[in-house]
CSV table of C-alpha atoms in Angstrom, one decimal:
chain,number,residue,atom,x,y,z
A,1,HIS,CA,139.2,92.9,100.2
A,2,HIS,CA,136.2,90.5,99.8
A,3,GLN,CA,137.9,89.0,96.7
A,4,ARG,CA,141.0,88.4,98.7
A,5,ALA,CA,139.0,87.0,101.6
A,6,ILE,CA,137.3,84.4,99.4
A,7,ALA,CA,140.6,83.5,97.8
A,8,LEU,CA,142.0,82.7,101.2
A,9,GLU,CA,138.7,81.1,102.6
A,10,PRO,CA,136.3,80.1,99.8
A,11,ASP,CA,133.4,79.6,102.2
A,12,HIS,CA,133.7,83.1,103.8
A,13,ALA,CA,129.9,83.8,103.9
A,14,LEU,CA,130.0,87.6,104.6
A,15,SER,CA,132.5,88.2,101.7
A,16,ARG,CA,130.5,85.9,99.4
A,17,ALA,CA,127.3,87.8,100.2
A,18,ALA,CA,128.9,91.1,99.7
A,19,LEU,CA,130.1,90.0,96.3
A,20,GLY,CA,126.6,88.9,95.3
A,21,TYR,CA,126.9,85.1,95.9
A,22,VAL,CA,124.4,82.8,97.3
A,23,ARG,CA,124.7,79.2,98.4
A,24,ASP,CA,123.2,76.7,96.0
A,25,GLY,CA,123.5,73.3,97.7
A,26,ASN,CA,127.2,72.9,98.4
A,27,LYS,CA,128.5,75.5,96.0
A,28,TRP,CA,128.4,79.3,95.7
A,29,ILE,CA,126.9,80.9,92.7
A,30,LEU,CA,126.1,84.5,91.8
A,31,TYR,CA,122.6,85.6,92.7
A,32,THR,CA,122.0,86.9,89.2
A,33,ASP,CA,122.9,83.5,87.7
A,34,GLN,CA,120.6,81.7,90.2
A,35,GLN,CA,117.7,84.0,89.3
A,36,ARG,CA,118.3,83.5,85.5
A,37,SER,CA,118.5,79.8,85.9
A,38,ARG,CA,115.1,80.0,87.6
A,39,GLY,CA,113.8,81.8,84.5
A,40,MET,CA,113.6,85.2,86.1
A,41,ILE,CA,114.4,88.5,84.4
A,42,ARG,CA,115.4,91.9,85.8
A,43,ASP,CA,112.7,94.6,85.5
A,44,ALA,CA,112.7,97.9,87.3
A,45,GLY,CA,115.4,96.8,89.7
A,46,LYS,CA,113.5,93.6,90.7
A,47,TRP,CA,113.6,89.9,89.6
A,48,LYS,CA,110.3,88.9,88.1
A,49,LEU,CA,108.9,86.1,86.0
A,50,PRO,CA,108.7,87.1,82.3
A,51,GLU,CA,104.9,86.5,82.3
A,52,ALA,CA,104.5,88.9,85.2
A,53,VAL,CA,106.5,91.6,83.3
A,54,ALA,CA,104.4,91.0,80.2
A,55,MET,CA,101.2,91.3,82.2
A,56,GLU,CA,102.4,94.5,83.8
A,57,LYS,CA,103.3,96.0,80.4
A,58,PHE,CA,99.9,95.0,79.0
A,59,GLN,CA,98.2,96.5,82.1
A,60,ASP,CA,100.2,99.8,81.6
A,61,GLN,CA,99.2,99.9,78.0
A,62,THR,CA,95.6,99.3,78.8
A,63,ASN,CA,95.5,102.0,81.5
A,64,GLU,CA,97.1,104.4,79.0
A,65,LYS,CA,94.4,103.7,76.4
A,66,ALA,CA,91.7,104.1,79.0
A,67,LYS,CA,93.1,107.5,80.0
A,68,ARG,CA,93.2,108.5,76.4
A,69,TRP,CA,89.5,107.5,76.1
A,70,ILE,CA,88.6,109.8,79.0
A,71,LYS,CA,90.1,112.8,77.1
A,72,ASP,CA,88.6,111.7,73.7
A,73,VAL,CA,85.1,111.1,75.1
A,74,ALA,CA,85.2,114.4,77.0
A,75,ARG,CA,86.2,116.2,73.8
A,76,LEU,CA,83.5,114.5,71.7
A,77,ARG,CA,80.9,115.2,74.4
A,78,ALA,CA,81.7,118.9,74.4
A,79,LEU,CA,81.3,118.9,70.6
A,80,ALA,CA,78.1,116.8,70.7
A,81,LEU,CA,76.4,119.0,73.2
A,82,ASN,CA,77.6,122.3,71.6
A,83,ARG,CA,74.6,122.4,69.2
A,84,LYS,CA,76.8,123.6,66.3
A,85,ALA,CA,77.4,122.0,62.9
A,86,LYS,CA,79.8,119.3,64.2
A,87,SER,CA,77.6,118.2,67.1
A,88,ALA,CA,75.7,115.5,65.1
A,89,GLU,CA,79.0,114.2,63.8
A,90,ALA,CA,80.5,114.0,67.3
A,91,PHE,CA,77.3,112.3,68.6
A,92,GLN,CA,77.7,109.7,65.9
A,93,GLN,CA,81.4,109.2,66.7
A,94,LEU,CA,80.5,108.6,70.3
A,95,ALA,CA,77.7,106.2,69.4
A,96,ALA,CA,80.1,104.3,67.2
A,97,ILE,CA,82.7,103.6,69.9
A,98,GLU,CA,83.4,99.8,70.0
A,99,ASP,CA,86.4,99.7,72.4
A,100,PRO,CA,85.5,98.3,75.9
A,101,LEU,CA,88.4,100.4,77.3
A,102,ALA,CA,86.2,103.4,76.8
A,103,ALA,CA,83.7,102.1,79.5
A,104,THR,CA,85.3,104.2,82.3
A,105,ALA,CA,85.1,107.4,80.2
A,106,ILE,CA,81.5,106.7,79.2
A,107,ALA,CA,80.4,105.8,82.7
A,108,LYS,CA,82.0,109.1,83.9
A,109,GLU,CA,79.8,111.0,81.4
A,110,LEU,CA,76.7,109.1,82.3
A,111,ASN,CA,76.9,110.3,85.9
A,112,SER,CA,76.6,113.9,84.8
A,113,ASN,CA,73.6,116.1,84.2
A,114,HIS,CA,73.6,115.8,80.4
A,115,PRO,CA,70.5,115.7,78.1
A,116,ARG,CA,68.5,112.5,78.1
A,117,ALA,CA,69.4,111.6,74.5
A,118,PHE,CA,73.1,111.7,75.3
A,119,ARG,CA,72.7,109.7,78.5
A,120,GLU,CA,70.6,107.1,76.7
A,121,MET,CA,73.4,106.7,74.2
A,122,CYS,CA,75.8,106.2,77.1
A,123,VAL,CA,73.6,103.5,78.6
A,124,LYS,CA,73.5,101.7,75.3
A,125,LEU,CA,77.3,101.9,74.9
A,126,LEU,CA,77.8,100.5,78.4
A,127,GLY,CA,75.4,97.7,77.6
A,128,LYS,CA,77.4,96.9,74.5
A,129,PHE,CA,80.8,96.8,76.2
A,130,ARG,CA,79.7,94.1,78.7
A,131,ASN,CA,82.6,94.4,81.2
A,132,SER,CA,82.7,95.0,84.9
A,133,THR,CA,83.0,98.7,84.6
A,134,SER,CA,79.9,98.8,82.5
A,135,VAL,CA,78.0,96.6,84.9
A,136,HIS,CA,79.0,98.7,87.9
A,137,ALA,CA,77.9,102.0,86.2
A,138,LEU,CA,74.6,100.6,85.0
A,139,THR,CA,73.9,99.1,88.4
A,140,LEU,CA,74.3,102.5,90.1
A,141,VAL,CA,72.2,104.2,87.4
A,142,GLY,CA,69.6,101.5,87.7
A,143,LEU,CA,69.4,102.2,91.4
A,144,ASP,CA,69.2,105.9,91.9
A,145,ASP,CA,69.1,107.9,88.6
A,146,LYS,CA,66.6,110.8,88.8
A,147,ASP,CA,65.3,110.0,85.3
A,148,ASP,CA,62.9,107.0,85.2
A,149,GLU,CA,63.6,106.2,81.6
A,150,ILE,CA,67.4,106.2,82.0
A,151,ARG,CA,67.0,104.0,85.1
A,152,GLU,CA,64.8,101.6,83.1
A,153,ASP,CA,67.2,101.6,80.2
A,154,ALA,CA,70.1,100.7,82.6
A,155,ILE,CA,68.1,97.9,84.1
A,156,THR,CA,67.2,96.6,80.6
A,157,GLU,CA,70.9,96.5,79.7
A,158,LEU,CA,71.7,94.8,83.0
A,159,GLU,CA,69.2,92.1,82.2
A,160,LYS,CA,71.2,91.3,79.0
A,161,PHE,CA,74.5,91.1,80.9
A,162,GLY,CA,75.4,91.5,84.6
A,163,SER,CA,72.1,91.0,86.2
A,164,ALA,CA,73.5,88.7,88.9
A,165,SER,CA,75.9,91.3,90.1
A,166,ALA,CA,73.3,94.0,90.1
A,167,VAL,CA,70.8,91.9,92.0
A,168,ASN,CA,73.4,91.2,94.7
A,169,TYR,CA,74.2,94.9,95.0
A,170,TYR,CA,70.5,95.8,95.2
A,171,VAL,CA,69.8,93.0,97.8
A,172,GLN,CA,72.6,94.5,100.0
A,173,LYS,CA,71.0,97.9,99.7
A,174,LEU,CA,67.8,96.4,101.2
A,175,ARG,CA,69.6,96.1,104.5
A,176,SER,CA,70.4,99.9,104.5
A,177,SER,CA,69.1,102.0,107.4
A,178,SER,CA,68.1,104.6,104.8
A,179,LYS,CA,64.4,104.3,103.7
A,180,ARG,CA,65.3,105.9,100.4
A,181,SER,CA,68.0,103.3,99.6
A,182,VAL,CA,65.6,100.5,100.5
A,183,ARG,CA,62.9,102.0,98.3
A,184,ASP,CA,65.3,102.5,95.4
A,185,ALA,CA,66.6,98.9,95.7
A,186,LEU,CA,63.1,97.5,95.7
A,187,ARG,CA,62.2,99.5,92.7
A,188,ALA,CA,65.3,98.3,90.8
A,189,LEU,CA,64.7,94.7,91.8
A,190,GLU,CA,61.1,94.9,90.7
């Protein structure tokens, strides 16, 4: 019916719209042709720029790798803290991680009640990665970790990279109504 309507009246707007046409100046063109002429591509039912699609795919791949690191680091941590023959090898494998995408997994392990040597290794790894996830984790550890040495190690790593962000966070904590938070922030800033 819409085809017949536009055959009889080429400017019939409702029928053109129902058939997927849009007005481009004085003429009607298919919406898909208009989007393609603008350089858009169809992805997941939406028209997007190719660069946006590429960025989304890259982000999805990055997220997938980071999730895999969480599993791998948890497995290696379990082996490293098991005190069996493979624990030294697992500890070495953890210490040899170079991929910054592992920062979330390492930070997650750092916030646990693991032995000092393991946590020191986590702090060193986060310092090596030098990304926002590492800075955030080290900033929190530098503020309120129970272990003085771990706290100092975190601050030392932050001095190499990320100190401005940590200082801003600590200064904000100085405005807290909690005396403990203020004390911890002063200690970290010192």
